[in-house]
Each structure stands twice: as C-alpha cells, then as structure tokens.
PDB file of C-alpha atoms in Angstrom:
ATOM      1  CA  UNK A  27       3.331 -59.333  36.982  1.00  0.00           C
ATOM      2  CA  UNK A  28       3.377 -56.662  34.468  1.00  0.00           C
ATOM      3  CA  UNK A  29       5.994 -56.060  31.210  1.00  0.00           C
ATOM      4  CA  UNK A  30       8.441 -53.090  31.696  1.00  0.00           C
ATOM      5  CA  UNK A  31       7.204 -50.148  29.190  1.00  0.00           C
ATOM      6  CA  UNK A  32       9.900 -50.603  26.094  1.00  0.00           C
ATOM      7  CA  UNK A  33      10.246 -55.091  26.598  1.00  0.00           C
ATOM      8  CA  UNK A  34       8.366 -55.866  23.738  1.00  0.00           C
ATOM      9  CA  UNK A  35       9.320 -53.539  21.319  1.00  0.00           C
ATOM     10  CA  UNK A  36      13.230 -53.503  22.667  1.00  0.00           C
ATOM     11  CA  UNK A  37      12.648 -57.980  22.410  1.00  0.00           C
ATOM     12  CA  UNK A  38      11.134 -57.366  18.821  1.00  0.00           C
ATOM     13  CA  UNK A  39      13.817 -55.231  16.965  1.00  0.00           C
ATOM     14  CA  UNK A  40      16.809 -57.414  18.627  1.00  0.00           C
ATOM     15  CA  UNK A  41      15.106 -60.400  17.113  1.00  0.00           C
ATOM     16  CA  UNK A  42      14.627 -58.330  13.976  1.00  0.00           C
ATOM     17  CA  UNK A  43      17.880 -57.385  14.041  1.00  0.00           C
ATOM     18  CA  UNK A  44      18.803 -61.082  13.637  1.00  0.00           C
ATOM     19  CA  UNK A  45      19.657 -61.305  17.286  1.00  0.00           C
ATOM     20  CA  UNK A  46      19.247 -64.643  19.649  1.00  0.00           C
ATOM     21  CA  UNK A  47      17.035 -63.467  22.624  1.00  0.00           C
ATOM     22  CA  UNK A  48      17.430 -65.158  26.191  1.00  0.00           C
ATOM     23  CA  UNK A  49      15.966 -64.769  29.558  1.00  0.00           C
ATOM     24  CA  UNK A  50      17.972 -66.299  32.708  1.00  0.00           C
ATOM     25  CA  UNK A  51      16.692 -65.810  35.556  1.00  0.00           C
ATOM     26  CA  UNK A  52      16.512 -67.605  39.375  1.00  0.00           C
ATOM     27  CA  UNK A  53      12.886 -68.075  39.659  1.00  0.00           C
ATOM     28  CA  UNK A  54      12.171 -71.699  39.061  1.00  0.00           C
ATOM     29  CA  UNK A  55      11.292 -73.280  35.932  1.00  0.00           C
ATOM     30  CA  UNK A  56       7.883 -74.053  37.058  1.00  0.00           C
ATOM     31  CA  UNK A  57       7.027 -70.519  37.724  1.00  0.00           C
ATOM     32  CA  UNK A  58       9.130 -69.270  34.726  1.00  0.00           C
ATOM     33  CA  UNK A  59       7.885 -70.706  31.779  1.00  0.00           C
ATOM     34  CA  UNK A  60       3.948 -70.036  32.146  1.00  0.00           C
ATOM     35  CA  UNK A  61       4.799 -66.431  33.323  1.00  0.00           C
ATOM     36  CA  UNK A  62       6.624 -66.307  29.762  1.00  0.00           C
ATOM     37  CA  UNK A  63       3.624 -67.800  28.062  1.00  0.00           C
ATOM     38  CA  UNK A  64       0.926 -65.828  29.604  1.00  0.00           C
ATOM     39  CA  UNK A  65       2.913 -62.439  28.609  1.00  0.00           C
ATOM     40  CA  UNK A  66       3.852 -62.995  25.470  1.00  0.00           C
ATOM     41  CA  UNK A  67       6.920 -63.353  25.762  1.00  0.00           C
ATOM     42  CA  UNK A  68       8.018 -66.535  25.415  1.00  0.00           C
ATOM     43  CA  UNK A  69       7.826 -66.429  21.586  1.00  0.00           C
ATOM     44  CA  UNK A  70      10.456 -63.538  21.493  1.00  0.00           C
ATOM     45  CA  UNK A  71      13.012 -65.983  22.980  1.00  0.00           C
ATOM     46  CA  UNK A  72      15.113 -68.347  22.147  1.00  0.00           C
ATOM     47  CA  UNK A  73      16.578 -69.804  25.331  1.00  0.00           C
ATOM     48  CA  UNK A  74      15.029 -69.989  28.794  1.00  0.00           C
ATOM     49  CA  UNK A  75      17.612 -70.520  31.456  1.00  0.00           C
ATOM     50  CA  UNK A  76      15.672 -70.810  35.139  1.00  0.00           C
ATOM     51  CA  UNK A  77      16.980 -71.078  39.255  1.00  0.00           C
ATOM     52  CA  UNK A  78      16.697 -74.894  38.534  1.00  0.00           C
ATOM     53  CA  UNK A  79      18.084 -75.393  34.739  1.00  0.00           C
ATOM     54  CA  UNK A  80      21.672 -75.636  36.055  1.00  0.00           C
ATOM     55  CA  UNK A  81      23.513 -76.597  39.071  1.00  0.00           C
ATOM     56  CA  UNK A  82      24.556 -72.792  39.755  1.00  0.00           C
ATOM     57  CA  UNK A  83      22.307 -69.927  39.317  1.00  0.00           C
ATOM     58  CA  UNK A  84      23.241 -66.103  39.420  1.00  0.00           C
ATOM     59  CA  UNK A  85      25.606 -64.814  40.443  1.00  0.00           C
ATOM     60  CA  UNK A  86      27.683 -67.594  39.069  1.00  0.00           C
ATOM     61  CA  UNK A  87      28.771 -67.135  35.619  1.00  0.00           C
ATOM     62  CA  UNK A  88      27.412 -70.894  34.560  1.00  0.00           C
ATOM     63  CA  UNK A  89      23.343 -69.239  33.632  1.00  0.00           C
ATOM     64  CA  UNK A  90      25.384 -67.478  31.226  1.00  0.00           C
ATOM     65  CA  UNK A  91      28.290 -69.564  29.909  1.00  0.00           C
ATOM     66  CA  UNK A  92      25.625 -72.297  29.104  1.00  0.00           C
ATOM     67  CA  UNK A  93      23.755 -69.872  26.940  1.00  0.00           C
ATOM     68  CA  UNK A  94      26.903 -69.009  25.012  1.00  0.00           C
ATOM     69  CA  UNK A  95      27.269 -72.440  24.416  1.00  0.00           C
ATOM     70  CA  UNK A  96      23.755 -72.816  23.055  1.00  0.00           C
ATOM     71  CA  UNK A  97      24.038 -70.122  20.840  1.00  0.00           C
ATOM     72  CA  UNK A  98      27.329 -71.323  19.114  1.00  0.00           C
ATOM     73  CA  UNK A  99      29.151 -68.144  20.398  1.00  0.00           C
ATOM     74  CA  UNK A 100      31.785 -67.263  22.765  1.00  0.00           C
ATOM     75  CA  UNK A 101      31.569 -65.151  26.300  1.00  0.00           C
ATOM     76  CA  UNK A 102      32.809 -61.840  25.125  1.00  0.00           C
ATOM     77  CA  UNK A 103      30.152 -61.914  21.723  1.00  0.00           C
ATOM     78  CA  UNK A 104      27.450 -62.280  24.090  1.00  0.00           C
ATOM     79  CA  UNK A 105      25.568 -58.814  26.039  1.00  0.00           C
ATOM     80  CA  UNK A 106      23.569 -59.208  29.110  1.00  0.00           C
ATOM     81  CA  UNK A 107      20.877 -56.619  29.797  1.00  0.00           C
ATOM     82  CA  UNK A 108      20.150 -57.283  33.159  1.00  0.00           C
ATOM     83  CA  UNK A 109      18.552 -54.677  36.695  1.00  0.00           C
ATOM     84  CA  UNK A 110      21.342 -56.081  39.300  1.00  0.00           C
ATOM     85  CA  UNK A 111      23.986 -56.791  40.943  1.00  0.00           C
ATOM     86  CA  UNK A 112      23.757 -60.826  40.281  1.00  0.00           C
ATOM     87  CA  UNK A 113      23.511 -60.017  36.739  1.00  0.00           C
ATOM     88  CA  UNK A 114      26.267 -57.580  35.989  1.00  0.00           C
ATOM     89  CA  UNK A 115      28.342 -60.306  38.577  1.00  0.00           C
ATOM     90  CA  UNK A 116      27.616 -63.370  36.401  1.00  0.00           C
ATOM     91  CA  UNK A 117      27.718 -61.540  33.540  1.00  0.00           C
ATOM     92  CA  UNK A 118      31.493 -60.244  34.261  1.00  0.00           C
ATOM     93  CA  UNK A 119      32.795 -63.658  35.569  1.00  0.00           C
ATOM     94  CA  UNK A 120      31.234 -65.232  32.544  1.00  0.00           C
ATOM     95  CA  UNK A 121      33.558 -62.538  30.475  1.00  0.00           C
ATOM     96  CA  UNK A 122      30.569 -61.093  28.861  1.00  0.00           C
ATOM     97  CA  UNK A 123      29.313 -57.205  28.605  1.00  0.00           C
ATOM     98  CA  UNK A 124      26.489 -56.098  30.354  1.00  0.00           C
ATOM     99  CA  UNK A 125      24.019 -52.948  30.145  1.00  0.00           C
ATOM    100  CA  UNK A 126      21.668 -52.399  33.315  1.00  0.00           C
ATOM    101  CA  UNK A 127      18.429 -51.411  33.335  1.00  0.00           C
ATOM    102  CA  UNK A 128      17.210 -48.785  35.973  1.00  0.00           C
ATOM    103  CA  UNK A 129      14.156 -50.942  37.021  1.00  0.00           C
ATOM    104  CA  UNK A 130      13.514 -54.378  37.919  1.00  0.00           C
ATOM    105  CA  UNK A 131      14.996 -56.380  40.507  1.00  0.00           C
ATOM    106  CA  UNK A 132      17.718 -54.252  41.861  1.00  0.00           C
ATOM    107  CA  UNK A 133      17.039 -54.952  45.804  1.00  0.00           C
ATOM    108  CA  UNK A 134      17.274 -51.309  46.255  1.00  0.00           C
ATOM    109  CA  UNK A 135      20.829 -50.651  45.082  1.00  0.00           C
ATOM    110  CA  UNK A 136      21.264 -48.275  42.361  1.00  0.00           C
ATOM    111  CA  UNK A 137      22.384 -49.898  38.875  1.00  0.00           C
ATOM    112  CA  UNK A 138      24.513 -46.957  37.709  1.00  0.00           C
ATOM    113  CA  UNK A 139      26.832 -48.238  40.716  1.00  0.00           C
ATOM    114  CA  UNK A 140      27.202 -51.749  39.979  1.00  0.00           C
ATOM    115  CA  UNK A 141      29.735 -51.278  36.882  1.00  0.00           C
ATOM    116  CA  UNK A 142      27.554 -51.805  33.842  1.00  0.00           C
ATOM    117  CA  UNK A 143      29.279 -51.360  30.615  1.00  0.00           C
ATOM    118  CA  UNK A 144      26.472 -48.695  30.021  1.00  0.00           C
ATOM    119  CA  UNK A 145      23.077 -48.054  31.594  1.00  0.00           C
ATOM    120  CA  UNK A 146      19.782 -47.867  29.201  1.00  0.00           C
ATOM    121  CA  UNK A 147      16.469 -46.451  30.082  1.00  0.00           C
ATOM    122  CA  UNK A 148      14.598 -49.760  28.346  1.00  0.00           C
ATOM    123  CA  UNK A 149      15.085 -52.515  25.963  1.00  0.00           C
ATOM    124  CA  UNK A 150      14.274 -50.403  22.882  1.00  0.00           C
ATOM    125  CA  UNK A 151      17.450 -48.196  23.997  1.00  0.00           C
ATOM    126  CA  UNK A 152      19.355 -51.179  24.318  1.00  0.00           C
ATOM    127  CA  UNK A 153      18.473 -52.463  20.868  1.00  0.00           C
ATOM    128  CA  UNK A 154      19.717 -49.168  19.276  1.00  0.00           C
ATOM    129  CA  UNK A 155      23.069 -49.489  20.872  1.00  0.00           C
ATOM    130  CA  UNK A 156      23.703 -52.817  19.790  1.00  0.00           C
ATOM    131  CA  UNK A 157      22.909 -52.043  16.001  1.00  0.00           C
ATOM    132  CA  UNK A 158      25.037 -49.131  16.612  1.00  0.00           C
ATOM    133  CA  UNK A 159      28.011 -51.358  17.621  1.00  0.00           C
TER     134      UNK A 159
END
C-alpha cells in the first residue's frame, strides 16, 4: 500500500484549515485501522468509518450520513472526495457534494463520468477549492 502523491499535504491544510477529516471506506475495520496507523495517517483524521462500522456500506448513503452526524453537521455542509462510483453514489443519496479523484479505486471507469461536482488532480487541489468556497 502506498499514499497517493498530494494525501498528506492535501489531509494537512484541510485540518489546518480547521476542517474535520474522515476516511470511509469498505475494507474491514481490522484491515483499516493498522493500514491508517502504519501510514501516518490515522492522526490526520478524525473519524474512521469501515465495511463493518455500520449495517450498510457504500454505496448506501448511511457511511456518510453517520459521519454527518458525528461531526454535528448536516448532509449538504459535508464534501466527499472520493475515486468512484460507490462514493459519488453514497455521497449523492446522502445529499452531500462530492469531488473525484482521478486515481484510486475506480474499477476501471473513468471518474470525470460518474457526475462529480468537480474533479481534482489530488488532495492538495481539493483543499484549495474548499478554502476558496
């Protein structure tokens, strides 16, 4: 496993920023968190949401509605950066934005077809439009 060029830094200013940080994802917990750990970035987060946290995973919206509940904010204040098509689906049912990234998990499809609210080259690009908004 290796960190996408731009995670870090992109992770660091939104949390700079002031921004709550999440990763939800369907791999299990038990692989989830010590992947986190051992990369470093498991400290940048705030929220873990695995395949096995909930009784849905992604596509359905639940991953993400629980989140907004954590964080004290409702569906349409929260952004999902996400690399597919289960993440720009739970994202939308959830009634939240989403920006896709062009790498990742996209089971071959290409993101700029899977109706992103915008598509960013990394993290870092992602963290600039936010503080632009």
């Amino acid at each position: 496993t290796r960190i996408y060029p731009g995670v870090l830094a992109g992770l660091q200013a939104m949390r700079e920023a002031g921004l709550k940080t999440a990763c939800i994802t369907n791999k299990a917990a038990a692989f989830t968190g010590p992947l986190l750990e051992a990369t470093g970035l498991a400290a940048l987060l705030d929220l873990t949401v695995s395949g096995d946290t909930l009784a849905e995973k992604k596509p359905h919206p639940l991953p993400f509605l629980h989140l907004c509940e954590r964080f004290g904010i409702a569906p349409a204040e929260a952004l999902v950066v996400g690399d597919s098509r289960n993440d720009v689906a739970g994202a939308r049912a959830a009634g939240s934005s989403v920006f896709c990234v062009p790498y990742g998990y996209s089971e071959g499809e290409d993101v700029r077809d899977l109706g992103a609210d915008a598509i960013v080259g990394a993290l870092e690009e992602a963290a600039r439009l936010i503080a632009a908004m």
